[in-house]
Short mmCIF file of C-alpha atoms in Angstrom, two decimals:
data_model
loop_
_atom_site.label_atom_id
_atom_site.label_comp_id
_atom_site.label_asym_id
_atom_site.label_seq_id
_atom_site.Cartn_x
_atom_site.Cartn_y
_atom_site.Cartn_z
CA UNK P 321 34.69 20.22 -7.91
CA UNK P 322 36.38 23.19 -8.86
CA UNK P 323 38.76 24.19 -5.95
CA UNK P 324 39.13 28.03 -5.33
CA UNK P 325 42.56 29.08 -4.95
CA UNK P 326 42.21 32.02 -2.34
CA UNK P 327 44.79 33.36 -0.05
CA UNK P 328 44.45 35.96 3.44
CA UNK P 329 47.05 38.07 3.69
CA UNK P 330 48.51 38.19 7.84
CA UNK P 331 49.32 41.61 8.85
CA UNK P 332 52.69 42.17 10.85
CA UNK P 333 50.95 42.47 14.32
CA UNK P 334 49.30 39.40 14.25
CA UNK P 335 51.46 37.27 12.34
CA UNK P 336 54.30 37.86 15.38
CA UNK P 337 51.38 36.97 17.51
CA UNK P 338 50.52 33.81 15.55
CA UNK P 339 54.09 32.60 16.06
CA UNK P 340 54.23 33.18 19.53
CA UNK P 341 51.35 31.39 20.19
CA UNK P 342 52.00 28.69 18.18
CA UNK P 343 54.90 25.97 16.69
CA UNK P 344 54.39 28.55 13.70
CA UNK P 345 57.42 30.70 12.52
CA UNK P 346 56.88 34.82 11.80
CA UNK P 347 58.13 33.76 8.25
CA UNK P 348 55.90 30.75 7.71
CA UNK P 349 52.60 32.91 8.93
CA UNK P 350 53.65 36.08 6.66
CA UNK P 351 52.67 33.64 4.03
CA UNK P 352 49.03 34.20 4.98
CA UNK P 353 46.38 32.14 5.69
CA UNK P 354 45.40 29.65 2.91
CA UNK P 355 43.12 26.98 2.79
CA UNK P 356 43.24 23.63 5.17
CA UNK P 357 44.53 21.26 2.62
CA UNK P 358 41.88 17.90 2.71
CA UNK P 359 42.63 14.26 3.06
CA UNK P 360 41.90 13.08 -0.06
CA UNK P 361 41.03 9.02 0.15
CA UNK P 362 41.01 7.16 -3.34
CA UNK P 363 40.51 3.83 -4.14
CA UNK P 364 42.16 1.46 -6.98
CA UNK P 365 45.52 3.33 -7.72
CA UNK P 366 48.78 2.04 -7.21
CA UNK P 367 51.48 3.88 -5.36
CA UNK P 368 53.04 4.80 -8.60
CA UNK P 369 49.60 6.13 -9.55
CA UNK P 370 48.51 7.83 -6.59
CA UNK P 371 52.53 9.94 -6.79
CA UNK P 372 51.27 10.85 -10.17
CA UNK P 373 47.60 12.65 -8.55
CA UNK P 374 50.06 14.06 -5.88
CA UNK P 375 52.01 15.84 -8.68
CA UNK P 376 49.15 16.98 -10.34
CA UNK P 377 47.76 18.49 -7.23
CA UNK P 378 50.87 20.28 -6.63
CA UNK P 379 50.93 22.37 -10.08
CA UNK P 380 47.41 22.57 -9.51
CA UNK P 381 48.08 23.68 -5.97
CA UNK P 382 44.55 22.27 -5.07
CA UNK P 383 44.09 21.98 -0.94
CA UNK P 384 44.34 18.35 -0.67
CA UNK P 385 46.77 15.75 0.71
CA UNK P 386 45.63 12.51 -1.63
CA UNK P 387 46.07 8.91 0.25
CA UNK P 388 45.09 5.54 -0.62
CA UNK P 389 41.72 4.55 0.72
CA UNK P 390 39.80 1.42 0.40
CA UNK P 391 36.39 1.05 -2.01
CA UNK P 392 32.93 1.89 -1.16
CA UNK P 393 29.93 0.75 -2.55
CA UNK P 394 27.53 2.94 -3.68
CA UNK P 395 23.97 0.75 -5.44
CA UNK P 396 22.25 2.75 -7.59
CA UNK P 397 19.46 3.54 -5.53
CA UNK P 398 18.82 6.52 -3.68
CA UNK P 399 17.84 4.42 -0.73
CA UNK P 400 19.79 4.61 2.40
CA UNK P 401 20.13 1.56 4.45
CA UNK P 402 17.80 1.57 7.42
CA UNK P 403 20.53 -0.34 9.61
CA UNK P 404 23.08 2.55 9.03
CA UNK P 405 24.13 4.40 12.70
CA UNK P 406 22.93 7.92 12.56
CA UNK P 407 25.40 10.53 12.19
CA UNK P 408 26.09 12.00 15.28
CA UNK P 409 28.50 15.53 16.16
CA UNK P 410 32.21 14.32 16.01
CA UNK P 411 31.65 11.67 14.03
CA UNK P 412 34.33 11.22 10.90
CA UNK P 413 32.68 11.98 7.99
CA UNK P 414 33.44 11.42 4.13
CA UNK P 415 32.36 14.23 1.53
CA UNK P 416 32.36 11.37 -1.66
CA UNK P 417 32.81 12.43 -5.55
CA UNK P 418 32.79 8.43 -6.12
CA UNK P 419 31.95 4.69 -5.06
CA UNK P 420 32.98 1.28 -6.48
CA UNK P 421 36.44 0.77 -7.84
CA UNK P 422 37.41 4.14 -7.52
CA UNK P 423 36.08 5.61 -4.56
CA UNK P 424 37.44 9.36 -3.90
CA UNK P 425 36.21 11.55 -0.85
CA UNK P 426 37.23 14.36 1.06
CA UNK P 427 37.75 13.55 4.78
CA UNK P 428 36.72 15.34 8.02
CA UNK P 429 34.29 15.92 10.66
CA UNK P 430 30.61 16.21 11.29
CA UNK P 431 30.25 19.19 13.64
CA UNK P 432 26.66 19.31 14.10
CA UNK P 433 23.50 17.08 13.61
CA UNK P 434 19.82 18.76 13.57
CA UNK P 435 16.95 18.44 11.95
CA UNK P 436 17.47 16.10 9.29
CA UNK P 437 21.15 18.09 8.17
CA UNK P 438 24.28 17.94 9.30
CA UNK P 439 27.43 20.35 9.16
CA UNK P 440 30.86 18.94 8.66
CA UNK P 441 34.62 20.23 7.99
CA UNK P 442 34.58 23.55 9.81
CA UNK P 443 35.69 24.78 6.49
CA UNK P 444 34.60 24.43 2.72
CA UNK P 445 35.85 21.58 0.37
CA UNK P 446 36.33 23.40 -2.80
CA UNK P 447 34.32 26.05 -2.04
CA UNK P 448 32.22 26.11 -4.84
CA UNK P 449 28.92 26.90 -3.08
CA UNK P 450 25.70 24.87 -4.01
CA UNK P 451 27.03 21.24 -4.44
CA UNK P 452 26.34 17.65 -5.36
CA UNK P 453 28.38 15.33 -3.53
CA UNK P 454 27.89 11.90 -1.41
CA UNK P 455 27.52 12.63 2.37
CA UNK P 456 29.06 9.33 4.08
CA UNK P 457 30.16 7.92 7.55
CA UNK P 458 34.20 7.68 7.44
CA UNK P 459 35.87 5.31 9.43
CA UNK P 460 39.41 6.41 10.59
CA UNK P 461 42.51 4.69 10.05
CA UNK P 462 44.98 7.01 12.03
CA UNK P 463 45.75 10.83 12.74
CA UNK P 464 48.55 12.38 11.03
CA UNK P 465 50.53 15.06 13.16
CA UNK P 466 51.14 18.34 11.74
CA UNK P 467 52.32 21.29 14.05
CA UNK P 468 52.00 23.92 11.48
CA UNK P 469 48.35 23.57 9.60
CA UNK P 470 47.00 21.18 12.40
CA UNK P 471 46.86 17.15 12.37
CA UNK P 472 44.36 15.95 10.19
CA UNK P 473 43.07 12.21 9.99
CA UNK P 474 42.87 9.76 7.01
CA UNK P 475 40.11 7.51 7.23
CA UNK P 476 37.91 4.69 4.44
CA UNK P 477 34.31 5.53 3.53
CA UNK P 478 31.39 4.28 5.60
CA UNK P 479 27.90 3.88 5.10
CA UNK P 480 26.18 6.16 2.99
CA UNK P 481 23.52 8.76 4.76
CA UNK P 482 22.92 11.39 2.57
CA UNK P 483 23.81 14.25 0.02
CA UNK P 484 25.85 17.23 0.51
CA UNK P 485 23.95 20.24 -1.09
CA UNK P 486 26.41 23.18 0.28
CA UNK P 487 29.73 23.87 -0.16
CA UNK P 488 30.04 27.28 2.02
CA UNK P 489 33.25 29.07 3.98
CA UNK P 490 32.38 27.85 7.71
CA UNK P 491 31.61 24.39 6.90
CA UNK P 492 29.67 21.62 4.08
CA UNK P 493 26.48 20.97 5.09
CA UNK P 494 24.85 17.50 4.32
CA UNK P 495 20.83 16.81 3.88
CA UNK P 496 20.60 13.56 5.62
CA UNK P 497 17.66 10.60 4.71
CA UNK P 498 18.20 10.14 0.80
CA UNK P 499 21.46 9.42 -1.35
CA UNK P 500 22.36 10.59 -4.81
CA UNK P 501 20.87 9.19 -7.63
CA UNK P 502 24.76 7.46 -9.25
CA UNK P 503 26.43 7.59 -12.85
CA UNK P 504 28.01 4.20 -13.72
CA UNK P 505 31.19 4.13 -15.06
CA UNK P 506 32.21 0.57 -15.98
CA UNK P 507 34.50 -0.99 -18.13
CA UNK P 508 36.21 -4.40 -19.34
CA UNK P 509 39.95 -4.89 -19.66
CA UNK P 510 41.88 -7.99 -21.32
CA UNK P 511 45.64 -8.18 -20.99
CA UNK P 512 47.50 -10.44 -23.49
CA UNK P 513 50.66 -10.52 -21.79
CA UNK P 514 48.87 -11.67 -18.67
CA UNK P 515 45.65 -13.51 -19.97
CA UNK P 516 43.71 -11.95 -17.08
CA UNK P 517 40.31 -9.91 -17.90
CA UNK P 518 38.84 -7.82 -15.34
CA UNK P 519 35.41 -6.19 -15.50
CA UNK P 520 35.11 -3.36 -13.46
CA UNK P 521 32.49 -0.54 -12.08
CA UNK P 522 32.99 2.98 -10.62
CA UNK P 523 29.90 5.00 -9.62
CA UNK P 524 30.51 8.90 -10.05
CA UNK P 525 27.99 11.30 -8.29
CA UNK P 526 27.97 14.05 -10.58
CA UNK P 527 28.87 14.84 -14.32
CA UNK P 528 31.51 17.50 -13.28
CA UNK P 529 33.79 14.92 -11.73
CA UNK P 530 32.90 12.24 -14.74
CA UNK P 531 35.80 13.12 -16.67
CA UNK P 532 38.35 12.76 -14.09
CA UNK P 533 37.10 9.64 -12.15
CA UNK P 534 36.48 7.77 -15.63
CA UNK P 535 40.21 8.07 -16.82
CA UNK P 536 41.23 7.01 -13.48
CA UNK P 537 39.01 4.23 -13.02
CA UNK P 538 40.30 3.20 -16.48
CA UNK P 539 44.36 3.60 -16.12
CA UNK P 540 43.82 1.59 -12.65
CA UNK P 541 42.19 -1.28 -14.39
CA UNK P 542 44.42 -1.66 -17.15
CA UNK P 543 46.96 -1.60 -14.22
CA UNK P 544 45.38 -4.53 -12.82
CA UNK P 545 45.57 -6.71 -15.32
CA UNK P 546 48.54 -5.81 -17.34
CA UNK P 547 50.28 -5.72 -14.12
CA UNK P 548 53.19 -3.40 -15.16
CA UNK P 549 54.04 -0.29 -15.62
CA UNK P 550 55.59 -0.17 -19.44
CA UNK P 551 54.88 0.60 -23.10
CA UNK P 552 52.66 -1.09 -25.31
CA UNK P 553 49.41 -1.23 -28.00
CA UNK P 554 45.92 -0.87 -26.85
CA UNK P 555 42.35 -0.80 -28.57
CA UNK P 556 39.71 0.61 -26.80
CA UNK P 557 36.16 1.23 -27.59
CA UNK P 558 33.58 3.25 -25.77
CA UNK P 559 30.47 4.41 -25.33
CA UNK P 560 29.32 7.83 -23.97
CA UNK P 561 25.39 8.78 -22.93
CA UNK P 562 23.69 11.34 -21.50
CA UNK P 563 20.72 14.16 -21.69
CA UNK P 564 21.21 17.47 -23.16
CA UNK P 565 18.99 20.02 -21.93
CA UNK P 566 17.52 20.75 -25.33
CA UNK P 567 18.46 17.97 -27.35
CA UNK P 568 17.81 15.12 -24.86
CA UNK P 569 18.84 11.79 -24.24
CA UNK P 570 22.36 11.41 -26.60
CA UNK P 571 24.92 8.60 -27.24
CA UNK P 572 28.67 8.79 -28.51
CA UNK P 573 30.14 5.52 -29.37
CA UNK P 574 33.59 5.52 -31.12
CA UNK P 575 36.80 2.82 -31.01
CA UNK P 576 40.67 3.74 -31.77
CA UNK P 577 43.97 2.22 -31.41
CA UNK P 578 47.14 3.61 -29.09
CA UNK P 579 50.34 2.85 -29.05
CA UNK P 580 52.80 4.68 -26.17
CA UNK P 581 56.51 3.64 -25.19
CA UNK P 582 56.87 4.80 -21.82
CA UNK P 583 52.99 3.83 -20.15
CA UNK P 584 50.32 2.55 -22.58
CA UNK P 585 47.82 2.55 -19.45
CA UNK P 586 47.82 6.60 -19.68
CA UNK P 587 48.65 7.16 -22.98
CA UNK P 588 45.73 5.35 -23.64
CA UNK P 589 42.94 7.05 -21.84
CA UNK P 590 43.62 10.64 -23.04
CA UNK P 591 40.95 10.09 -25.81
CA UNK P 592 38.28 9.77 -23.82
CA UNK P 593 39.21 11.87 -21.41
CA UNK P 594 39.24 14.54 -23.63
CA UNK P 595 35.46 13.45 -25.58
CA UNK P 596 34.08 13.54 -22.02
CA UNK P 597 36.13 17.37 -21.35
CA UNK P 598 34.58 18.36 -24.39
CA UNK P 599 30.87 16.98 -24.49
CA UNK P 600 30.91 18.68 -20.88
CA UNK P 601 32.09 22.32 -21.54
CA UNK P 602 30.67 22.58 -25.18
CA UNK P 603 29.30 25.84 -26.09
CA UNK P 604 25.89 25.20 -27.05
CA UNK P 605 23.47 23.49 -24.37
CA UNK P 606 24.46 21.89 -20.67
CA UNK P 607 24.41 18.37 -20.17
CA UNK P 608 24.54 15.28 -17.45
CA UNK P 609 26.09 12.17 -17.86
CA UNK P 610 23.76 8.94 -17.32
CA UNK P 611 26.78 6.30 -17.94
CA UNK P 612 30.09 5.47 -19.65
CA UNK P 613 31.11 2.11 -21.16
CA UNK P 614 34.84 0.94 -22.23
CA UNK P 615 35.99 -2.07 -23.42
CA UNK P 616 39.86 -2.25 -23.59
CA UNK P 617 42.91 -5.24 -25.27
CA UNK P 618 45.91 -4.18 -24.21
CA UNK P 619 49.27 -5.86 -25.18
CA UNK P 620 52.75 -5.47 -24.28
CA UNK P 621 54.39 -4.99 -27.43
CA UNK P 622 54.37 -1.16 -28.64
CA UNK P 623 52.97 -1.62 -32.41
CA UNK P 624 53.52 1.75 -33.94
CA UNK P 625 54.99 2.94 -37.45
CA UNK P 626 56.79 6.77 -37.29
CA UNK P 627 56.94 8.58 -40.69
CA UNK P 628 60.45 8.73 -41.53
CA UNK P 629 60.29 10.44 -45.31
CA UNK P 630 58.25 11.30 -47.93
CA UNK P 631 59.17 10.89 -51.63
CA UNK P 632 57.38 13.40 -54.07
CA UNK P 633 56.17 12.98 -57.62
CA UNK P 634 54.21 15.55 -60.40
CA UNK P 635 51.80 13.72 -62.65
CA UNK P 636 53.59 10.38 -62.56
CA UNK P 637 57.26 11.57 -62.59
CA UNK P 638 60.26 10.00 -60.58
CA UNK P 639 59.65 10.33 -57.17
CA UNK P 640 62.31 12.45 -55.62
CA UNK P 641 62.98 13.95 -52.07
CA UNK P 642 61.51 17.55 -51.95
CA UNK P 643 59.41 19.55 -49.73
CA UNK P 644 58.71 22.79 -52.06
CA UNK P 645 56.91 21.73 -55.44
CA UNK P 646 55.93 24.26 -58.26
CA UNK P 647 52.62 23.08 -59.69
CA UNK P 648 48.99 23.99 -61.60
CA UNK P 649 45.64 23.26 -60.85
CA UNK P 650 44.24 19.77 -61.66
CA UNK P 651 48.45 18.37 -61.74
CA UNK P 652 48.54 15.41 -59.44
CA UNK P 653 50.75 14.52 -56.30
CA UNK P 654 51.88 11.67 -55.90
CA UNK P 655 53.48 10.68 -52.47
CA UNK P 656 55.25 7.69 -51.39
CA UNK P 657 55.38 7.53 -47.63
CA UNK P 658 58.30 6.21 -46.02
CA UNK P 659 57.45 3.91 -42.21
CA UNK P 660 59.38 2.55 -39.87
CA UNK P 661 58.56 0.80 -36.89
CA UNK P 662 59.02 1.18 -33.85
CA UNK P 663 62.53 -1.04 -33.69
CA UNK P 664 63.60 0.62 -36.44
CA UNK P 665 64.44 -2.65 -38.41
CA UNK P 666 61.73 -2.38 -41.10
CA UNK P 667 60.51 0.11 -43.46
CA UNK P 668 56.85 -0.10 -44.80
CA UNK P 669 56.09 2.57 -48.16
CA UNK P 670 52.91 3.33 -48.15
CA UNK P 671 51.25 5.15 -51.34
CA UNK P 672 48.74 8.68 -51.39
CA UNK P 673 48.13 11.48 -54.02
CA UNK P 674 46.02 14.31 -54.07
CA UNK P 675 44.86 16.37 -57.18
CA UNK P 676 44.80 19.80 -56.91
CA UNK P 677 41.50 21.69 -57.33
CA UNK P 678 41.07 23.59 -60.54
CA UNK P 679 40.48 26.91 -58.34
CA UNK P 680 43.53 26.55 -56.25
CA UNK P 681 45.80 30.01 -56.87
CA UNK P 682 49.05 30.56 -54.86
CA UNK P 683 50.52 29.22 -51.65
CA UNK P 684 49.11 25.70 -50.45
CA UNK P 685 50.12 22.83 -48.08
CA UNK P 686 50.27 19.57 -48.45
CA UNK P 687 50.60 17.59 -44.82
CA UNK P 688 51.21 14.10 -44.80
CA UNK P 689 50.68 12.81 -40.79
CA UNK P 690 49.51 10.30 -38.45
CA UNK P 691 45.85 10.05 -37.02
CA UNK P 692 47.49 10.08 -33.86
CA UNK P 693 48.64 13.65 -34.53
CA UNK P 694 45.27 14.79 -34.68
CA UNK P 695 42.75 15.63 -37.47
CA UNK P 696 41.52 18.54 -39.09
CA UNK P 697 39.91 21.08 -36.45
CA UNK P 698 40.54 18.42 -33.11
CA UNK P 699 42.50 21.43 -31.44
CA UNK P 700 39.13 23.46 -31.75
CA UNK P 701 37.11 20.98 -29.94
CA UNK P 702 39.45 19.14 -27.89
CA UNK P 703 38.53 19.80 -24.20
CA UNK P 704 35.93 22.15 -25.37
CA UNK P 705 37.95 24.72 -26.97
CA UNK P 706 35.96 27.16 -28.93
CA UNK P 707 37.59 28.00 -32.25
CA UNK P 708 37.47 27.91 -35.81
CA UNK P 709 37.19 24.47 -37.15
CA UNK P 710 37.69 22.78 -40.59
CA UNK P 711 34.33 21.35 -39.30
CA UNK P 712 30.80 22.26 -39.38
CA UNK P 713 30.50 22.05 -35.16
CA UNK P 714 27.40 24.13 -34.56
CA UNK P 715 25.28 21.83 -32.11
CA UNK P 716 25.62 19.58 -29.52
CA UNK P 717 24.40 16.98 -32.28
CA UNK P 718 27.33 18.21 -34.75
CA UNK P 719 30.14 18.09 -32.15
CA UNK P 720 29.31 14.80 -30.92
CA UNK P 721 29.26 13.84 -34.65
CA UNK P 722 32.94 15.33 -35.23
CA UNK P 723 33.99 13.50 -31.92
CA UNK P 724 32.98 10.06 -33.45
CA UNK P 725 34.16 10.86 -37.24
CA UNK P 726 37.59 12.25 -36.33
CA UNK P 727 40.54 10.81 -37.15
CA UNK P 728 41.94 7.05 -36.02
CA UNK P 729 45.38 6.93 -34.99
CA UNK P 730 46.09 3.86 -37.55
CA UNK P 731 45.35 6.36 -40.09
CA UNK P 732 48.22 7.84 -42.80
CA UNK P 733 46.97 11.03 -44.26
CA UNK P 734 47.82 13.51 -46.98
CA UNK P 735 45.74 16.61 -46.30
CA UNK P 736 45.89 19.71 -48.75
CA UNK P 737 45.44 22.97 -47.30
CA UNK P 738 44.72 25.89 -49.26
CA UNK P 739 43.11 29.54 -49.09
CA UNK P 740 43.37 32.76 -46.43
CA UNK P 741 41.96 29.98 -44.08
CA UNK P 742 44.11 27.45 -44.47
CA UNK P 743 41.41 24.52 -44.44
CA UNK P 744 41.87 21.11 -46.13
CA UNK P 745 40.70 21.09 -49.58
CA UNK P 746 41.21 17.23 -50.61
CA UNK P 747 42.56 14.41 -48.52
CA UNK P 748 44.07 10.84 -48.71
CA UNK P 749 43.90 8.10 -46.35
CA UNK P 750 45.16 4.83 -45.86
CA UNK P 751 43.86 2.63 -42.77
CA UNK P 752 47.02 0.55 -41.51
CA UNK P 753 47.13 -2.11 -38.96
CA UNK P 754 49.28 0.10 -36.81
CA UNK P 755 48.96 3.81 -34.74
CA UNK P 756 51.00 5.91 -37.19
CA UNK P 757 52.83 9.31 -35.75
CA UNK P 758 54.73 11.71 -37.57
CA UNK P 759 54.53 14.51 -39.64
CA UNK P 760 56.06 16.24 -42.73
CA UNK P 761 54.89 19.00 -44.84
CA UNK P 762 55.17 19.40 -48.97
CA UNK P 763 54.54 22.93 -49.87
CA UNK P 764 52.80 23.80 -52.96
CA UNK P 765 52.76 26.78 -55.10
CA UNK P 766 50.35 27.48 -58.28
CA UNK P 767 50.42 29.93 -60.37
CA UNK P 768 47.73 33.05 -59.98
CA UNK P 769 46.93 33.76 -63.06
CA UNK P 770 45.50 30.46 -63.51
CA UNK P 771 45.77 28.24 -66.67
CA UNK P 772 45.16 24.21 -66.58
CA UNK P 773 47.65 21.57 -65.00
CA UNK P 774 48.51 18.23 -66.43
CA UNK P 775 44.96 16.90 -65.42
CA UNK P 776 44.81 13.12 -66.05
CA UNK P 777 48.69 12.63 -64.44
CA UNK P 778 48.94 8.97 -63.57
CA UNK P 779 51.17 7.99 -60.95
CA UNK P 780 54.26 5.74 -61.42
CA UNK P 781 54.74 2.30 -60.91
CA UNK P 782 55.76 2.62 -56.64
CA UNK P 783 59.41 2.83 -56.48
CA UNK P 784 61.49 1.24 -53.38
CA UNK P 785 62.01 4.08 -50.75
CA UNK P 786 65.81 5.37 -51.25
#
């Protein structure tokens, strides 16, 4: 949902009136009025995790008060079960984004039953008007006292009886007698350090919330089985599918590697977090998610290689330390990459060279980085950004084509960039057995005038690095 961040200014009069009436100070109602934040109830995430939401929440000053809950399951089937209790006025009641693993829902209270709907809350979720969310019985675990917004409850999902369609100012209302039809999210994750595999399954109600609830449901179940909160290496693969509403039914399959000191769980997920961002706000046709796939290893040790230098030669000269290069067109660059690892205690030299085009004519760039730094044109379709892009990304087809061929972060890559744009112009790669990260820069300049370069350069025998 996308939560409305509206405030009601108190005027003088009634704010003193407000605080007389209530344990409200004068100061505290001049604030004005703002939303009732929610209970938020989700499933799967550790303490540690659910601190992290509660941050997020915070910058995003969103209106809700996140707890742990306990799982719900949802099925697949819009069938409600015919032994479920109808919902009845005062009854807790559980607004649901989610079922299985990760099971989030906004908490509250029916306020009244007829005719096959239901009104609940007394106020709007996120106030986004026409909805698609999981109506549910909630049952409640305890009331929480607060004298200045009003105590609130926190309570686990119950029985599923319906789908809320409205998300209004006075209250949510619910259409009772059929569920929503669910988007599976599942995944498998193996832990080395542990030896423990876990298969798991999150059901998502609509494609808004997809992107959110999948990188959830997948940092919680590499946190059950890798049981820790640390660095370390990770190789996921994954599979995206959906419907376009011109193209029709799509699929986006793609693997890479990760490597993150501080908590491989997260730094891990950010990938597909960001293909499911982008297939969702791109610019050229809407579309609904019908499932996501992931299949994680993650280890414990943090396999990564940072570029420490780059050594520079000119059609097979000594390779020396220099970042500004006078050349001509067709001259070749040779460029011995200098890796270390993540200790620090070895050095790996890795070997690319790119020949300048015959047409290239004054300032260039030559940029030697890690996949994991991103490729050419990611920041223009990374969480749907529309900008320029080295890439031709002019359908849905196209993007999702870009998503799967961009770079891996075990890649080590010499770009050339050249021209008023700036785009890359010839490239280099080497695939190593390691996420590389880093980046240096070798600038280039040719003459304008044109005139030939040294053409069929050979590079040197590799020298030792220093």
């Amino acid at each position: 949902p996308t939560f409305s961040r509206r405030r009601v200014k108190v005027p003088p009069r009634m704010g003193a009136r407000l605080a007389r009436q209530t344990s409200a100070t004068e100061r505290q109602v001049s604030g004005g009025f703002r939303q009732l934040p929610i209970p938020f109830g989700i499933s799967g995430l550790s303490d540690h995790r659910v601190s992290q939401l509660q941050q997020l929440i915070e910058r995003e000053r969103l209106p809700l008060i996140p707890y742990r809950g306990s799982a719900a399951q949802g099925g697949s089937t819009t069938q409600i079960d015919p032994a479920t209790e109808p919902l009845t006025p005062g009854d807790s009641f559980a607004a649901a984004l989610s079922y299985g693993d990760v099971t989030a829902a906004g908490i509250g209270t029916a306020t009244m039953v007829c005719n096959g709907k239901a009104l609940a809350f007394g106020h709007p979720f996120s106030f986004e008007g026409t909805t698609f969310l999981g109506a549910n019985h909630a049952e409640a675990i305890t009331i929480v006292e607060d004298p200045v917004f009003g105590s609130y409850k926190l309570a686990n999902v119950g029985p599923l009886v319906g789908v809320v369609d409205q998300d209004r100012l006075a209250a949510i209302r619910a259409d009772l007698g059929e569920g929503p039809v669910l988007i599976p999210v599942t995944s498998t994750v193996t832990a080395q350090n542990t030896n423990q595999t876990r298969d798991g399954k999150t059901e998502v109600v609509e494609s808004e919330v997809v992107p959110f609830l999948a990188f959830e449901h997948l940092v919680a179940n590499i946190d059950s089985v890798f049981d820790q909160f640390t660095g370390g290496s990770a190789t996921l693969s994954w599979t995206i599918q959906g419907v376009g509403e011109t193209t029709g039914p799509f699929t986006l399959t793609r693997q890479n590697m990760y490597a993150d000191e501080f908590d491989v769980a997260f730094g891990s997920a950010f990938e597909i977090l960001g293909n499911l961002f982008t297939l969702l706000g791109n610019d050229f046709e809407e579309i609904k998610f019908t499932s996501v796939d992931m299949d994680m290893t993650v280890k414990e040790d943090v396999e990564l290689y940072r570029i420490h230098d780059v050594l520079v030669s000119l059609n097979g000269g000594d390779y020396l330390e220099r970042r500004r290069l006078k050349a001509r067109p067709g001259d070749l660059i040779g460029m011995q990459v200098v890796l270390t690892d993540f200790e620090e205690t070895e050095e790996l030299v890795v070997d690319l060279a790119i020949r300048l085009p015959q047409k290239l004519r004054g300032e260039s760039v030559i940029e030697i980085t890690g996949g994991s730094a991103g490729g050419p044109g990611e920041e223009c379709f990374f969480f749907g950004e529309n900008c320029e892009s080295d890439e031709e990304v002019d359908s849905l087809a196209a993007l999702i084509t870009a998503l799967e061929e961009g770079p891996h972060n075990n890649e080590l890559m010499a770009r050339l960039r050249g021209g008023r744009k700036q785009k890359v112009l010839s490239q280099d790669v080497q695939v190593l057995e390691q996420v590389v990260t880093g980046f240096k820069r070798v600038r280039i300049r040719t003459p304008r005038g044109g005139g030939g370069g040294g053409g069929k350069g050979v590079v040197s025998e590799p020298k030792p690095a220093g």
